[in-house]
Short mmCIF file of C-alpha atoms in Angstrom, two decimals:
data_model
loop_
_atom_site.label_atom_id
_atom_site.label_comp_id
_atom_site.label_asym_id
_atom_site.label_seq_id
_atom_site.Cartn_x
_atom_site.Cartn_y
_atom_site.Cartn_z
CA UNK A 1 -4.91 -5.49 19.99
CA UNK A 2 -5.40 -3.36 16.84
CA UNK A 3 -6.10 -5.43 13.18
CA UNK A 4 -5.52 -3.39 10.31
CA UNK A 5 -7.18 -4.20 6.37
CA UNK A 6 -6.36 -2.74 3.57
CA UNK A 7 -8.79 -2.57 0.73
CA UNK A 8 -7.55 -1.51 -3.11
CA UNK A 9 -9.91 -0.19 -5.78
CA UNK A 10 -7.63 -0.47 -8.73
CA UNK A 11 -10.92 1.11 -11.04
CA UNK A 12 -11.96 3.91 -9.02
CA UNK A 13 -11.65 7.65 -9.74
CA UNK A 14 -11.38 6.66 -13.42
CA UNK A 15 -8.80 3.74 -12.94
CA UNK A 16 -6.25 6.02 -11.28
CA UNK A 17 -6.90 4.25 -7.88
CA UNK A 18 -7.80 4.22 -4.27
CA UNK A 19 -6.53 2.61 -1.51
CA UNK A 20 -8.45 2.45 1.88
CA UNK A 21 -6.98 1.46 5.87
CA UNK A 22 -9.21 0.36 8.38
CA UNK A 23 -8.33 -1.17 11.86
CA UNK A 24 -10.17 -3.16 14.68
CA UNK A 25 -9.28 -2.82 18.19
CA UNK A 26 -10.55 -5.52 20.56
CA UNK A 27 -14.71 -4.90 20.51
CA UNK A 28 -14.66 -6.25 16.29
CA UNK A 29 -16.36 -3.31 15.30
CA UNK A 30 -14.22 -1.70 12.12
CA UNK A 31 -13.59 2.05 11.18
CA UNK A 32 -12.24 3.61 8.14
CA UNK A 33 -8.57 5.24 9.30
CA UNK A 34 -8.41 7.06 5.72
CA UNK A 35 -6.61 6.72 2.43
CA UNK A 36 -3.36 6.13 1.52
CA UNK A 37 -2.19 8.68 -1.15
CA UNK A 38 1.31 8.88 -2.52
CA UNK A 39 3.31 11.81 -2.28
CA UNK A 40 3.94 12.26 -6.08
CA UNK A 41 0.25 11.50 -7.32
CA UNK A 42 -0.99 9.39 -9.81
CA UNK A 43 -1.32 9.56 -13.26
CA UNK A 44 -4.78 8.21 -15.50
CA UNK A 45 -4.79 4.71 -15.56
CA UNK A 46 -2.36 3.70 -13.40
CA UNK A 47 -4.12 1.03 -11.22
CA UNK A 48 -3.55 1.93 -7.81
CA UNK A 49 -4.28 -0.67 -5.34
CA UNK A 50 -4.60 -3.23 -7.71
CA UNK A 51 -2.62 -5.22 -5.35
CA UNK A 52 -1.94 -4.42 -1.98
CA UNK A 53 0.30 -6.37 0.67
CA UNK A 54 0.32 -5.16 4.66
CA UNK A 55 2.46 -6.80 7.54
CA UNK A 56 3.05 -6.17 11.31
CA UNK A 57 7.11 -5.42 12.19
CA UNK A 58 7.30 -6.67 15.73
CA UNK A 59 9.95 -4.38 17.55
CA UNK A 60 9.38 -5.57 21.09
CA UNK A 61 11.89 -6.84 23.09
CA UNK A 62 10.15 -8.39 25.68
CA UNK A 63 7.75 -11.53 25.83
CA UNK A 64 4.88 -8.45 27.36
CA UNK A 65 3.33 -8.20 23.94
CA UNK A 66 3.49 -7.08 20.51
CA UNK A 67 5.33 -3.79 19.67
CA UNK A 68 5.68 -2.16 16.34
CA UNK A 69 4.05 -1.13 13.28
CA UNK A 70 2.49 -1.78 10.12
CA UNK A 71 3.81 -2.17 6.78
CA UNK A 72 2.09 -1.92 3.35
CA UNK A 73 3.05 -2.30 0.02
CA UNK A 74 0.58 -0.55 -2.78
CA UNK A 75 0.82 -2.28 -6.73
CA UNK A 76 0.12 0.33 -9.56
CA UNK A 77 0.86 -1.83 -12.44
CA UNK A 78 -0.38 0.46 -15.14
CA UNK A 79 1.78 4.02 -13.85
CA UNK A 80 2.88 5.79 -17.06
CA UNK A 81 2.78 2.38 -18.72
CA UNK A 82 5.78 1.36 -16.39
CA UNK A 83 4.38 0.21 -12.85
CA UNK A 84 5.33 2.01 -9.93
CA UNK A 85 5.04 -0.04 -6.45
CA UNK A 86 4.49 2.63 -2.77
CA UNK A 87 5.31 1.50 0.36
CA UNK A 88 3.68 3.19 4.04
CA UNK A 89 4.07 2.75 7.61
CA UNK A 90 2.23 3.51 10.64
CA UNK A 91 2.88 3.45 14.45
CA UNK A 92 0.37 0.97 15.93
CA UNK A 93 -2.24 4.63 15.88
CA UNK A 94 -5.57 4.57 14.57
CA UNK A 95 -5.46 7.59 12.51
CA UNK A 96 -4.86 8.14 9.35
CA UNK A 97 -2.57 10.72 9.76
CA UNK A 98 0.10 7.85 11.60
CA UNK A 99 0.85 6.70 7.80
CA UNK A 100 3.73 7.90 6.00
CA UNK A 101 5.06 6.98 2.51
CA UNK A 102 8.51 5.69 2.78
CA UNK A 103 8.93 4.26 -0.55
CA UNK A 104 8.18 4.86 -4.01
CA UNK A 105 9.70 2.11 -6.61
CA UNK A 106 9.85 1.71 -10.08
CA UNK A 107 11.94 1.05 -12.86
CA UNK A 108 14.08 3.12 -15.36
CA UNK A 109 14.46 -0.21 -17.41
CA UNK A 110 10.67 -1.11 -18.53
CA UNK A 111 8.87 -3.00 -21.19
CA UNK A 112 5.41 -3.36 -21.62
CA UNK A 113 4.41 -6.83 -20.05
CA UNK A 114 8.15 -7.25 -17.86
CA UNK A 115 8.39 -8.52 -14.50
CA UNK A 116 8.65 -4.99 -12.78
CA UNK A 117 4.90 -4.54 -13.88
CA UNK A 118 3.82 -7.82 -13.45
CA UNK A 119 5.62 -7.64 -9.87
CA UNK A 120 3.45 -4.06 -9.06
CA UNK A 121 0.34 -6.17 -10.02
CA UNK A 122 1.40 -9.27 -7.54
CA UNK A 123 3.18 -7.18 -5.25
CA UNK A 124 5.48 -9.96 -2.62
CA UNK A 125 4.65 -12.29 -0.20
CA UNK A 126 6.96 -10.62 2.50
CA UNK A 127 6.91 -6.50 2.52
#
């Protein structure tokens, strides 16, 4: 069995963000699988990984064990004053070159202190 963390640090690199993966498999012992990065960049200040959100998507048909991947959803609340929320997956792989950006939200209808921003901060309870 694999276990995945995430880990955001919404201050580093000058408060642009960083957001780290790291899985377990079986023995406990845990090793860094990368970063995620978005596609587009980042711009100064935006918060990156100030919230972060990760799931498992079971695709198995059969009771022989869990099939899928993982799921995570990356809060910048602070991107060009807007928010901007990024979601990956990865196959059930190790390496940080199984996780691929499949999302990149935000909103063309933004005010400072809205719910868009204060949803990239809290991110959601179900990816």
């Amino acid at each position: 069995n694999t276990a995945v963390a995430v880990v955001g640090t919404e201050f580093a690199n000058k408060k642009i963000g960083r957001v780290f993966v790291f899985s377990s498999i079986d023995d406990g012992a845990w090793t860094s699988m990368g970063e995620l990065t978005p596609k587009l960049g980042l711009s100064s200040n935006a918060h990156y990984g100030a919230s972060v959100a990760i799931e498992f998507v079971d695709t198995s048909a059969s009771a022989g064990g869990p099939d899928g991947f993982f799921r995570v959803a990356v809060g910048a609340p602070q991107y060009l004053s807007k928010g901007r929320a990024y979601v990956f997956e990865s196959n059930n792989s190790t390496s940080a070159a199984a996780w691929t950006e499949v999302a990149s939200l935000e909103s063309d209808n933004v005010a400072t202190g809205d719910f868009f921003r204060r949803f990239c901060r809290a991110l959601w309870s179900v990816v």
